[in-house]
């Protein structure tokens, strides 16, 4: 029931017929047309730039935040821990509108640039950090603090302990969180829709605008590629997160 519509889209992307749902023959011309369309290549480049930059920043911030929540005590720690679930449970429309208002006020008060790829990246980082933090935090909770204490007893300083002991042990969680953030960025539509400006079109936005003019096998092919990339990164992240200590 959940995955049958996706399978139908993938099947129709190989359909010879341009219109309708009747399968008239197998073809790869719709995929070939995608790689020959300069607009699709431009939107694909925008999608990759947003996904890679936002994933890199959110992975660094999320890992440091998870480390602080697990290893240190500070005022408001409990509130911050529960605050991480807000981007997870808040509807995407609410988050998109709130980010749009934030960027609008920032532009009026602080001279913030117009909506562009930068605002899309910042919007993605906003919800990616929460997912990375939750994944890395769950990994850090499984680590034995005695290993870090042993490293400090042997003369390792704080950064050395983190670099040579904590980070290698927590790496599966960090990688899984990064891949999850990358997947969320690749297929995000709502937040991107509210934060994108001229020249910041991504593949999900292009698919949405194309569907309004009529569903074609080219749209099916592009949707299938995005689904394939998302499924690959999700499976890879799950496999990495399941690695034993």
Short mmCIF file of C-alpha atoms in Angstrom, two decimals:
data_model
loop_
_atom_site.label_atom_id
_atom_site.label_comp_id
_atom_site.label_asym_id
_atom_site.label_seq_id
_atom_site.Cartn_x
_atom_site.Cartn_y
_atom_site.Cartn_z
CA UNK A 1 0.00 0.00 0.00
CA UNK A 2 2.83 2.44 0.86
CA UNK A 3 5.37 1.52 -1.80
CA UNK A 4 3.16 0.46 -4.72
CA UNK A 5 2.71 4.07 -6.02
CA UNK A 6 6.49 4.50 -6.01
CA UNK A 7 6.92 1.27 -7.95
CA UNK A 8 4.34 2.46 -10.47
CA UNK A 9 6.27 5.70 -11.00
CA UNK A 10 9.50 3.76 -11.53
CA UNK A 11 7.79 1.40 -14.00
CA UNK A 12 6.26 4.27 -15.98
CA UNK A 13 9.68 5.93 -16.29
CA UNK A 14 10.61 3.09 -18.66
CA UNK A 15 7.36 3.34 -20.65
CA UNK A 16 7.61 4.08 -24.36
CA UNK A 17 4.33 5.95 -24.34
CA UNK A 18 4.49 9.67 -23.61
CA UNK A 19 0.98 9.88 -22.14
CA UNK A 20 -1.23 7.54 -20.16
CA UNK A 21 -0.49 4.62 -17.90
CA UNK A 22 -0.63 1.85 -20.51
CA UNK A 23 2.77 0.21 -20.93
CA UNK A 24 3.55 0.11 -24.67
CA UNK A 25 7.24 -0.79 -24.61
CA UNK A 26 10.52 -0.55 -22.70
CA UNK A 27 12.79 2.45 -23.29
CA UNK A 28 15.57 4.46 -21.67
CA UNK A 29 15.06 7.61 -23.74
CA UNK A 30 13.47 9.52 -20.86
CA UNK A 31 16.58 9.03 -18.74
CA UNK A 32 18.78 9.99 -21.69
CA UNK A 33 16.72 13.13 -22.16
CA UNK A 34 17.32 14.13 -18.54
CA UNK A 35 21.10 14.17 -18.93
CA UNK A 36 20.78 16.17 -22.15
CA UNK A 37 18.57 18.86 -20.61
CA UNK A 38 20.71 21.81 -19.39
CA UNK A 39 17.98 22.93 -16.98
CA UNK A 40 17.87 19.55 -15.25
CA UNK A 41 21.66 19.53 -14.96
CA UNK A 42 21.58 23.02 -13.42
CA UNK A 43 18.88 22.05 -10.92
CA UNK A 44 20.74 18.86 -10.12
CA UNK A 45 23.88 20.89 -9.39
CA UNK A 46 21.87 23.20 -7.12
CA UNK A 47 20.44 20.19 -5.29
CA UNK A 48 23.89 18.71 -4.74
CA UNK A 49 25.39 22.01 -3.53
CA UNK A 50 22.58 22.51 -1.02
CA UNK A 51 22.69 18.89 0.16
CA UNK A 52 26.47 18.62 0.52
CA UNK A 53 27.07 22.01 2.19
CA UNK A 54 24.13 21.73 4.58
CA UNK A 55 25.06 18.14 5.46
CA UNK A 56 28.66 19.10 6.21
CA UNK A 57 27.69 21.99 8.47
CA UNK A 58 24.86 20.13 10.22
CA UNK A 59 27.06 17.08 10.81
CA UNK A 60 29.75 19.16 12.53
CA UNK A 61 27.25 21.12 14.61
CA UNK A 62 25.13 18.08 15.41
CA UNK A 63 28.12 16.00 16.49
CA UNK A 64 29.43 18.73 18.79
CA UNK A 65 25.95 19.29 20.24
CA UNK A 66 25.48 15.57 20.86
CA UNK A 67 28.87 15.39 22.58
CA UNK A 68 27.96 18.30 24.82
CA UNK A 69 24.61 16.77 25.75
CA UNK A 70 26.17 13.40 26.65
CA UNK A 71 29.47 14.35 28.25
CA UNK A 72 28.83 17.68 29.98
CA UNK A 73 26.43 19.28 32.44
CA UNK A 74 25.14 22.82 31.99
CA UNK A 75 22.00 24.83 32.81
CA UNK A 76 19.10 24.13 30.49
CA UNK A 77 20.47 20.80 29.29
CA UNK A 78 17.16 19.00 29.73
CA UNK A 79 15.22 21.72 27.94
CA UNK A 80 17.69 21.71 25.06
CA UNK A 81 17.42 17.94 24.75
CA UNK A 82 13.65 18.15 24.35
CA UNK A 83 13.99 21.18 22.07
CA UNK A 84 15.77 18.96 19.54
CA UNK A 85 12.51 17.18 18.82
CA UNK A 86 10.79 20.38 17.67
CA UNK A 87 12.15 20.25 14.07
CA UNK A 88 11.21 16.57 13.97
CA UNK A 89 7.56 16.95 15.01
CA UNK A 90 6.72 20.43 13.69
CA UNK A 91 4.99 20.31 10.26
CA UNK A 92 7.24 21.29 7.37
CA UNK A 93 4.81 24.02 6.31
CA UNK A 94 5.10 25.72 9.70
CA UNK A 95 8.87 25.53 9.59
CA UNK A 96 8.98 26.84 6.02
CA UNK A 97 6.77 29.83 6.81
CA UNK A 98 8.71 30.63 9.98
CA UNK A 99 12.02 30.55 8.09
CA UNK A 100 10.58 32.78 5.37
CA UNK A 101 9.48 35.33 7.97
CA UNK A 102 12.86 35.12 9.69
CA UNK A 103 14.73 35.83 6.47
CA UNK A 104 12.33 38.64 5.60
CA UNK A 105 12.81 40.36 8.98
CA UNK A 106 16.57 39.79 8.83
CA UNK A 107 16.70 41.44 5.43
CA UNK A 108 14.81 44.49 6.64
CA UNK A 109 16.65 44.89 9.94
CA UNK A 110 20.13 43.56 9.17
CA UNK A 111 20.39 43.79 5.41
CA UNK A 112 20.35 40.01 4.98
CA UNK A 113 20.65 38.94 1.31
CA UNK A 114 17.60 38.05 -0.74
CA UNK A 115 16.32 34.48 -0.96
CA UNK A 116 18.91 32.36 -2.73
CA UNK A 117 20.80 29.10 -2.39
CA UNK A 118 22.27 30.48 0.84
CA UNK A 119 18.86 30.77 2.48
CA UNK A 120 17.95 27.28 1.25
CA UNK A 121 21.14 25.91 2.82
CA UNK A 122 20.42 27.68 6.11
CA UNK A 123 16.88 26.35 6.08
CA UNK A 124 18.06 22.79 5.56
CA UNK A 125 20.65 23.10 8.32
CA UNK A 126 17.87 24.16 10.70
CA UNK A 127 16.16 20.76 10.61
CA UNK A 128 19.20 18.64 9.75
CA UNK A 129 21.06 19.51 12.95
CA UNK A 130 18.30 17.97 15.06
CA UNK A 131 18.37 14.65 13.19
CA UNK A 132 22.17 14.42 13.27
CA UNK A 133 22.26 15.23 17.00
CA UNK A 134 19.68 12.57 17.86
CA UNK A 135 21.50 9.87 15.87
CA UNK A 136 24.98 10.74 17.19
CA UNK A 137 23.70 11.11 20.75
CA UNK A 138 22.22 7.61 20.67
CA UNK A 139 25.61 6.31 19.55
CA UNK A 140 27.55 8.18 22.23
CA UNK A 141 25.28 6.81 24.95
CA UNK A 142 26.50 3.32 24.02
CA UNK A 143 30.18 4.17 24.47
CA UNK A 144 32.03 3.20 27.60
CA UNK A 145 33.29 6.38 29.36
CA UNK A 146 36.11 4.29 30.83
CA UNK A 147 37.84 4.30 27.45
CA UNK A 148 38.03 8.09 27.45
CA UNK A 149 39.17 8.10 31.07
CA UNK A 150 41.92 5.62 30.21
CA UNK A 151 43.12 7.88 27.40
CA UNK A 152 43.25 10.86 29.76
CA UNK A 153 45.13 8.78 32.35
CA UNK A 154 47.71 8.03 29.68
CA UNK A 155 48.28 11.72 29.08
CA UNK A 156 45.87 12.54 26.26
CA UNK A 157 44.34 15.99 26.37
CA UNK A 158 40.70 16.79 25.66
CA UNK A 159 41.02 17.25 21.90
CA UNK A 160 43.37 14.29 21.57
CA UNK A 161 40.90 12.08 23.42
CA UNK A 162 38.08 13.23 21.17
CA UNK A 163 40.10 12.81 17.97
CA UNK A 164 41.69 9.42 18.70
CA UNK A 165 39.14 7.73 20.97
CA UNK A 166 35.68 9.29 20.97
CA UNK A 167 35.36 10.14 17.29
CA UNK A 168 36.50 6.74 15.93
CA UNK A 169 34.09 4.93 18.27
CA UNK A 170 31.23 7.28 17.44
CA UNK A 171 32.02 7.36 13.71
CA UNK A 172 29.23 4.94 12.66
CA UNK A 173 26.69 7.22 14.32
CA UNK A 174 28.24 10.33 12.78
CA UNK A 175 28.21 8.76 9.31
CA UNK A 176 24.64 7.53 9.73
CA UNK A 177 23.50 10.97 10.87
CA UNK A 178 25.25 12.61 7.92
CA UNK A 179 23.66 10.22 5.43
CA UNK A 180 20.25 10.78 6.98
CA UNK A 181 20.72 14.55 6.75
CA UNK A 182 21.87 14.20 3.13
CA UNK A 183 18.78 12.16 2.27
CA UNK A 184 16.43 14.65 3.94
CA UNK A 185 18.03 17.49 2.00
CA UNK A 186 17.88 15.73 -1.37
CA UNK A 187 14.13 15.16 -1.29
CA UNK A 188 13.01 18.19 0.73
CA UNK A 189 10.36 20.28 -0.99
CA UNK A 190 8.39 22.33 1.55
CA UNK A 191 11.25 24.15 3.30
CA UNK A 192 13.01 24.66 -0.04
CA UNK A 193 9.82 26.07 -1.57
CA UNK A 194 9.58 28.80 1.09
CA UNK A 195 13.29 29.67 1.26
CA UNK A 196 14.35 29.47 -2.41
CA UNK A 197 14.70 32.56 -4.58
CA UNK A 198 15.47 33.17 -8.24
CA UNK A 199 18.19 30.84 -9.50
CA UNK A 200 17.82 28.51 -6.51
CA UNK A 201 15.57 25.88 -8.10
CA UNK A 202 16.24 22.31 -6.97
CA UNK A 203 15.02 19.03 -8.43
CA UNK A 204 11.98 18.67 -6.10
CA UNK A 205 10.87 22.20 -7.05
CA UNK A 206 11.35 21.41 -10.73
CA UNK A 207 9.29 18.23 -10.40
CA UNK A 208 6.49 20.17 -8.71
CA UNK A 209 6.39 22.82 -11.43
CA UNK A 210 6.51 20.16 -14.15
CA UNK A 211 3.64 18.16 -12.66
CA UNK A 212 1.37 21.21 -12.79
CA UNK A 213 1.79 21.20 -16.59
CA UNK A 214 1.07 17.47 -16.85
CA UNK A 215 2.80 14.30 -15.72
CA UNK A 216 5.22 12.94 -18.32
CA UNK A 217 7.63 9.96 -18.33
CA UNK A 218 10.47 12.48 -17.98
CA UNK A 219 9.07 13.51 -14.61
CA UNK A 220 8.71 9.83 -13.72
CA UNK A 221 12.38 9.26 -14.59
CA UNK A 222 13.56 12.21 -12.52
CA UNK A 223 11.41 11.13 -9.58
CA UNK A 224 12.80 7.60 -9.83
CA UNK A 225 16.36 8.89 -9.70
CA UNK A 226 15.64 10.92 -6.55
CA UNK A 227 13.91 7.94 -4.92
CA UNK A 228 16.87 5.73 -5.83
CA UNK A 229 19.39 8.16 -4.34
CA UNK A 230 17.35 8.58 -1.17
CA UNK A 231 16.90 4.82 -0.75
CA UNK A 232 20.61 4.22 -1.29
CA UNK A 233 21.74 6.73 1.32
CA UNK A 234 19.11 5.58 3.82
CA UNK A 235 20.16 1.94 3.42
CA UNK A 236 23.83 2.88 3.70
CA UNK A 237 23.18 4.94 6.83
CA UNK A 238 21.20 2.11 8.41
CA UNK A 239 23.95 -0.40 7.64
CA UNK A 240 26.61 1.86 9.16
CA UNK A 241 24.55 2.59 12.26
CA UNK A 242 24.11 -1.16 12.88
CA UNK A 243 27.84 -1.73 13.15
CA UNK A 244 28.93 -3.07 16.51
CA UNK A 245 31.30 -1.18 18.78
#
